[in-house]
Structures are given as C-alpha cells and as structure tokens.
PDB file of C-alpha atoms in Angstrom:
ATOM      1  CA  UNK A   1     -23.396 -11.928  -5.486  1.00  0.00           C
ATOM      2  CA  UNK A   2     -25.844 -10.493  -3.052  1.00  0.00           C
ATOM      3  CA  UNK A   3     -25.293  -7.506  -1.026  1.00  0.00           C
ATOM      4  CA  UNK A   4     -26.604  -7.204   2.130  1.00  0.00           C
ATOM      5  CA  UNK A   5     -27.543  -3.909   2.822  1.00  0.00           C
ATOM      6  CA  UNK A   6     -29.032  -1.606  -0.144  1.00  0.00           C
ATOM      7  CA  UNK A   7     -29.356   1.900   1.285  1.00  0.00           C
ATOM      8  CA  UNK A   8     -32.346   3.644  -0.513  1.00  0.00           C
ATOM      9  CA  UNK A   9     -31.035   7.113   0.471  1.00  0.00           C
ATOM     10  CA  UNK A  10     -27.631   6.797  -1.253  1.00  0.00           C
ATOM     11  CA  UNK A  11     -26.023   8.029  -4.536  1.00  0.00           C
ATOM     12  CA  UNK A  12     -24.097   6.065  -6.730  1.00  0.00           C
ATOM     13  CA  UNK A  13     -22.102   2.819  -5.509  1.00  0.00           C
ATOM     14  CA  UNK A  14     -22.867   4.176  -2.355  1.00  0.00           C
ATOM     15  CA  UNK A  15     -26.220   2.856  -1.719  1.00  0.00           C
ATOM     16  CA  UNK A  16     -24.415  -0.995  -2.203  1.00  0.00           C
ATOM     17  CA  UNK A  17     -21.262  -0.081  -0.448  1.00  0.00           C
ATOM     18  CA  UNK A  18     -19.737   2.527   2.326  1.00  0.00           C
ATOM     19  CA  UNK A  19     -18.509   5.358   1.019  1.00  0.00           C
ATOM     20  CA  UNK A  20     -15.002   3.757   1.751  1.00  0.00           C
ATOM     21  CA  UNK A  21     -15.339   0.957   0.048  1.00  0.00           C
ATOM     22  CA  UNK A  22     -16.792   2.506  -2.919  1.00  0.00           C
ATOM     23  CA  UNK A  23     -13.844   4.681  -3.486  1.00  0.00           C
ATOM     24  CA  UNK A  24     -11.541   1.549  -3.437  1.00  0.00           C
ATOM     25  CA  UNK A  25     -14.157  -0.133  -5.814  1.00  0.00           C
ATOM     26  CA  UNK A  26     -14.535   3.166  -8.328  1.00  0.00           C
ATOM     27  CA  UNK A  27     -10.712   2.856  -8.098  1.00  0.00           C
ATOM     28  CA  UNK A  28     -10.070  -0.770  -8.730  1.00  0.00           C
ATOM     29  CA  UNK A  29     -12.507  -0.510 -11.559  1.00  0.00           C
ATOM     30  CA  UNK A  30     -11.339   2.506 -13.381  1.00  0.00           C
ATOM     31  CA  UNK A  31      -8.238   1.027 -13.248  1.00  0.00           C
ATOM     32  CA  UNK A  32      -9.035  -2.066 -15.080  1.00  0.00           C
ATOM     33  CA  UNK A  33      -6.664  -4.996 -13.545  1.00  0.00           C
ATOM     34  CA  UNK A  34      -4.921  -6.223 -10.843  1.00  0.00           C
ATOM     35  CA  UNK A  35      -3.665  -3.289  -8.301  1.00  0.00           C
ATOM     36  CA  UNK A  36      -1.534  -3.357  -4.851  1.00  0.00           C
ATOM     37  CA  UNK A  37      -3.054  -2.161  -1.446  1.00  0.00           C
ATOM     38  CA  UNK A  38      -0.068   1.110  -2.280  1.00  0.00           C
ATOM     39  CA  UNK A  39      -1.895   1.639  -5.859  1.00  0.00           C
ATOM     40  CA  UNK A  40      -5.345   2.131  -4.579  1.00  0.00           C
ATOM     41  CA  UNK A  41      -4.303   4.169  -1.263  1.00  0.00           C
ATOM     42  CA  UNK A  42      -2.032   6.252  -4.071  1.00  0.00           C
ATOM     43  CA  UNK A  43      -5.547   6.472  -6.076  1.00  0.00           C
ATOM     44  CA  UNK A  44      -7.328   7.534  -3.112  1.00  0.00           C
ATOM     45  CA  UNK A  45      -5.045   9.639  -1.558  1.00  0.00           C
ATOM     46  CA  UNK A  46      -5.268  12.485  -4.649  1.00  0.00           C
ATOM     47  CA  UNK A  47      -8.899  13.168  -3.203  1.00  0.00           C
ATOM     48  CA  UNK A  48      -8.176  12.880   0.505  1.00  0.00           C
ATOM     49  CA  UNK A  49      -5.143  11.395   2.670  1.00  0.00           C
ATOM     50  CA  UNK A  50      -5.820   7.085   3.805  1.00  0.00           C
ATOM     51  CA  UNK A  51      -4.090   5.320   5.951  1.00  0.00           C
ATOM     52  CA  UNK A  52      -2.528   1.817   4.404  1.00  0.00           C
ATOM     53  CA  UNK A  53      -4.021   0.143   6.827  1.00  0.00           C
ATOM     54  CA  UNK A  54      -7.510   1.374   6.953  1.00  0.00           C
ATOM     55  CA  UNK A  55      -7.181   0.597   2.930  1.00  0.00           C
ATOM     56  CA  UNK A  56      -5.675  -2.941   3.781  1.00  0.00           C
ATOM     57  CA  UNK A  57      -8.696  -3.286   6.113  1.00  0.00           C
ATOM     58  CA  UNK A  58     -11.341  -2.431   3.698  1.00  0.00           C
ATOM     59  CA  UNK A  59      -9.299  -4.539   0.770  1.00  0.00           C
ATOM     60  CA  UNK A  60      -9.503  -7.439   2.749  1.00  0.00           C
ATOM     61  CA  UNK A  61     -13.155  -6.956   3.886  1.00  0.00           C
ATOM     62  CA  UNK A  62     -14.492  -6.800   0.303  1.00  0.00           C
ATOM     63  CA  UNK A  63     -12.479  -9.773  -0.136  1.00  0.00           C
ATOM     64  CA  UNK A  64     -14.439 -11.621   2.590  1.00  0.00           C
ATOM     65  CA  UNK A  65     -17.952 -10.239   1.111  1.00  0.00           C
ATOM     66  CA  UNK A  66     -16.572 -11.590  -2.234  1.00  0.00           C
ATOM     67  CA  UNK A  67     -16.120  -8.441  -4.166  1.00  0.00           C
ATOM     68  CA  UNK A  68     -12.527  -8.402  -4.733  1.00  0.00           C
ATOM     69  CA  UNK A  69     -10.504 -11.280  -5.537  1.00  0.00           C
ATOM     70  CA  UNK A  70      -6.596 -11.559  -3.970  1.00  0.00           C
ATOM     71  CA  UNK A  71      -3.208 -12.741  -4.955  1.00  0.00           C
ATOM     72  CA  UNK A  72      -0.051 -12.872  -3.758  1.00  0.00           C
ATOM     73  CA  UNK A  73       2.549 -11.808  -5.846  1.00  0.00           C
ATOM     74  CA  UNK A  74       6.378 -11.749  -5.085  1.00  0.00           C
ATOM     75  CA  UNK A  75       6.146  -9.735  -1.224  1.00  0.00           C
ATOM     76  CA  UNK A  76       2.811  -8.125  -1.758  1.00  0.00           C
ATOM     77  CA  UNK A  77      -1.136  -9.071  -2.910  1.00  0.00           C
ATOM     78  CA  UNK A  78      -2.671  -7.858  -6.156  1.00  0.00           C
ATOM     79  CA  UNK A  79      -6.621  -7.275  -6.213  1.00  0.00           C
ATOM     80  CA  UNK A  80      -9.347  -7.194  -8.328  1.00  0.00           C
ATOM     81  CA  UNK A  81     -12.673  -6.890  -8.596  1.00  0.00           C
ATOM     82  CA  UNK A  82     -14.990 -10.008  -9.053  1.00  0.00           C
ATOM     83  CA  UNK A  83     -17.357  -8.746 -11.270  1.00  0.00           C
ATOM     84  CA  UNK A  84     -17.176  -5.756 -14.035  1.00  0.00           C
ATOM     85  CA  UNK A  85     -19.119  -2.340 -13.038  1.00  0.00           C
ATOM     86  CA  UNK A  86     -21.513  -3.250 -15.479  1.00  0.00           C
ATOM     87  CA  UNK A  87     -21.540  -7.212 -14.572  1.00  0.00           C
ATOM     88  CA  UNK A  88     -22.297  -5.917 -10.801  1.00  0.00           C
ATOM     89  CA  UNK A  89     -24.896  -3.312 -11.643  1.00  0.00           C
ATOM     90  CA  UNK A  90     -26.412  -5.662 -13.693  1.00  0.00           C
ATOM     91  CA  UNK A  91     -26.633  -8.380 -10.740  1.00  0.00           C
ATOM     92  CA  UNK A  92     -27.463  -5.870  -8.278  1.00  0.00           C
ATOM     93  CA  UNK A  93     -30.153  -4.316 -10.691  1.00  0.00           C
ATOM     94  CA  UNK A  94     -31.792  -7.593 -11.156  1.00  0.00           C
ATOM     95  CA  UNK A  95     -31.995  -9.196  -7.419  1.00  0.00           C
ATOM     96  CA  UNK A  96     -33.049  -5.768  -5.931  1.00  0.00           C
ATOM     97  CA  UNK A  97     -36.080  -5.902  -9.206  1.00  0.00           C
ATOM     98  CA  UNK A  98     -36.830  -9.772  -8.226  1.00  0.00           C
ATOM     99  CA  UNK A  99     -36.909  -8.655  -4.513  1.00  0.00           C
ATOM    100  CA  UNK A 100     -39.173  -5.698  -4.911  1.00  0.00           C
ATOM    101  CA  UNK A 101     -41.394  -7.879  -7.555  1.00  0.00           C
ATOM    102  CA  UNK A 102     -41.157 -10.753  -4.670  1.00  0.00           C
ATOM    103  CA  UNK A 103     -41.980  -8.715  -1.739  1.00  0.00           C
ATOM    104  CA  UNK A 104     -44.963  -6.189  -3.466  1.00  0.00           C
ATOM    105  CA  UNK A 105     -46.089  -8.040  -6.257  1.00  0.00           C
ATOM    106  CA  UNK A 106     -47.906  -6.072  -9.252  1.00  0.00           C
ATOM    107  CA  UNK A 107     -47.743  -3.087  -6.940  1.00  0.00           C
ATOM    108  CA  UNK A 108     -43.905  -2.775  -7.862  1.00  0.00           C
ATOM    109  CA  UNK A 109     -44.725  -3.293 -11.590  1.00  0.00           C
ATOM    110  CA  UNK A 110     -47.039  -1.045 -11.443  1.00  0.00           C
ATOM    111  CA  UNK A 111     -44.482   1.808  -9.748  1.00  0.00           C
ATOM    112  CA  UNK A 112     -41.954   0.415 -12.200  1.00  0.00           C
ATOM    113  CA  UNK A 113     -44.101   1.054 -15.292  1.00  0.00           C
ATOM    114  CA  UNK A 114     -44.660   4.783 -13.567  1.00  0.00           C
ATOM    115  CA  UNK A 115     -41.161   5.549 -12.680  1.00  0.00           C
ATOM    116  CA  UNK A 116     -40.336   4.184 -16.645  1.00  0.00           C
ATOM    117  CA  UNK A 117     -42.643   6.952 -18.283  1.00  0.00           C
ATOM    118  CA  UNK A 118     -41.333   9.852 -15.547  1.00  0.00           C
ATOM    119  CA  UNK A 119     -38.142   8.681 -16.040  1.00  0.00           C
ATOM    120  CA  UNK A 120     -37.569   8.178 -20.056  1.00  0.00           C
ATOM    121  CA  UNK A 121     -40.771   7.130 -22.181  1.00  0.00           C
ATOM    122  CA  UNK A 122     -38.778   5.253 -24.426  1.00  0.00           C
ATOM    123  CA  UNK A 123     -37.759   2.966 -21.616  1.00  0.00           C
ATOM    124  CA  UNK A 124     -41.772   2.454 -21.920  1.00  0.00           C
ATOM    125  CA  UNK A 125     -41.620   1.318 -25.305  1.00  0.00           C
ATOM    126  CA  UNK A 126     -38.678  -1.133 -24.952  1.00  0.00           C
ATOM    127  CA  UNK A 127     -40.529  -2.825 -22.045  1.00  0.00           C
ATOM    128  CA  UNK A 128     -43.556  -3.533 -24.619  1.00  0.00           C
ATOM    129  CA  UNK A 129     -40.941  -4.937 -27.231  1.00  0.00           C
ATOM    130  CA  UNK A 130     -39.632  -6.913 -24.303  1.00  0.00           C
ATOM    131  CA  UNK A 131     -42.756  -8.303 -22.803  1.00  0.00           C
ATOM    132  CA  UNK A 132     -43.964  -9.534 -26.577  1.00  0.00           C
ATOM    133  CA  UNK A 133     -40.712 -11.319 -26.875  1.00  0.00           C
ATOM    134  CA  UNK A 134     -40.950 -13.144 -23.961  1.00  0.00           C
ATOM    135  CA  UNK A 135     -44.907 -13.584 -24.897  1.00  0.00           C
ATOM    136  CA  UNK A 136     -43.696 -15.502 -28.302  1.00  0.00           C
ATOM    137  CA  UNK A 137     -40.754 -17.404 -26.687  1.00  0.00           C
ATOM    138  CA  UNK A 138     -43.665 -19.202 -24.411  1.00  0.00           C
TER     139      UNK A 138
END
C-alpha cells in the first residue's frame, strides 16, 4: 500500500495522512476491530465535536485509498483498518527507505548511517549484524 503524499514536516501519522484522517485511523486502531461510522465520531468527538458526515466522508475516502476495509452489517457498515499500525509503519518505513535509496543512491545510506549514530548508536551496531547476515546468505 503506497501513499501518495509523505509530508516531511509532519508529526506522527500525520506526515502519511491529514490530520482528519489520522484521528479516525489512531481511533480505528486503538480500538482493535470492526467499528461503525457512530463509534469513531463518538471516539473523536471526546477531543473535539465531528460531524457524521464529515466522518462518513473521510471513512469512505480511506476506503477508496485502501486503508480501511467496509462491511455492511444489519442497517449500518463496520470498518477496519487494512493493515496493523505496525504492518503499515512497517510498509510505509520500507517504500519511503527504497525510494530515498532509489532516488539518492549511497548519499541516503550515507545520511542513514549518520542519522543511526545521532539518533541511537546501537541502531549502528544492529545494522553491522544485519549487513553480515545478508553478506553470508549470498
């Protein structure tokens, strides 16, 4: 599942989503199943007041995109996420790495390797064991 538009400047699920739609997503995940349109604007509504249909709307967008998955049940639809958090971070992780690797070539591994030791230099040492298991699976 690739998304479109990664905004650089954002925080959180907000740099793959609008801040909308990552409320409904934080919402459908935390909740961990199936949930009405009236669940998530419920869920929503304890930070700020939505309109049902502006949370239909969105619902139905991410459905389109391919982020949520509908079904009707009895008079109303039940939604769910696609993918996990983790499952989408993880796919989202990996084609914006392949992209960057694509695009800049060992000038992105070599930020990468920079932004590992600023970041956490034990991430540094798990990229060694890494790169000498792939060496001995060649």
């Amino acid at each position: 599942m690739k998304l479109q538009n990664f905004k650089f400047h954002g925080n959180g699920l907000e740099r793959f989503f609008g801040p909308l739609e990552a409320r409904i997503m934080t919402a459908l995940w935390d909740a961990e199943g199936e949930l009405t349109i009236k669940d998530v604007q419920q869920a929503l509504n304890k930070d700020k007041e939505m309109s049902f249909n502006t949370v239909m709307t969105v619902m139905n967008r991410l459905v389109d995109k391919g982020i949520l998955s509908k079904k009707a049940v009895s008079k109303s639809h039940r939604y769910r996420p696609v993918l996990t958090r983790d499952e989408f971070l993880e796919a989202q992780s990996k084609e914006l790495t392949f992209e960057l690797v694509q695009e800049f070539g060992s000038r992105a591994v070599v930020h990468m390797v920079d932004a590992l030791e600023q970041v956490d230099p034990d991430l540094l040492d798990q990229l060694e064991r890494q790169l000498k298991q792939l060496k001995k699976e060649r």
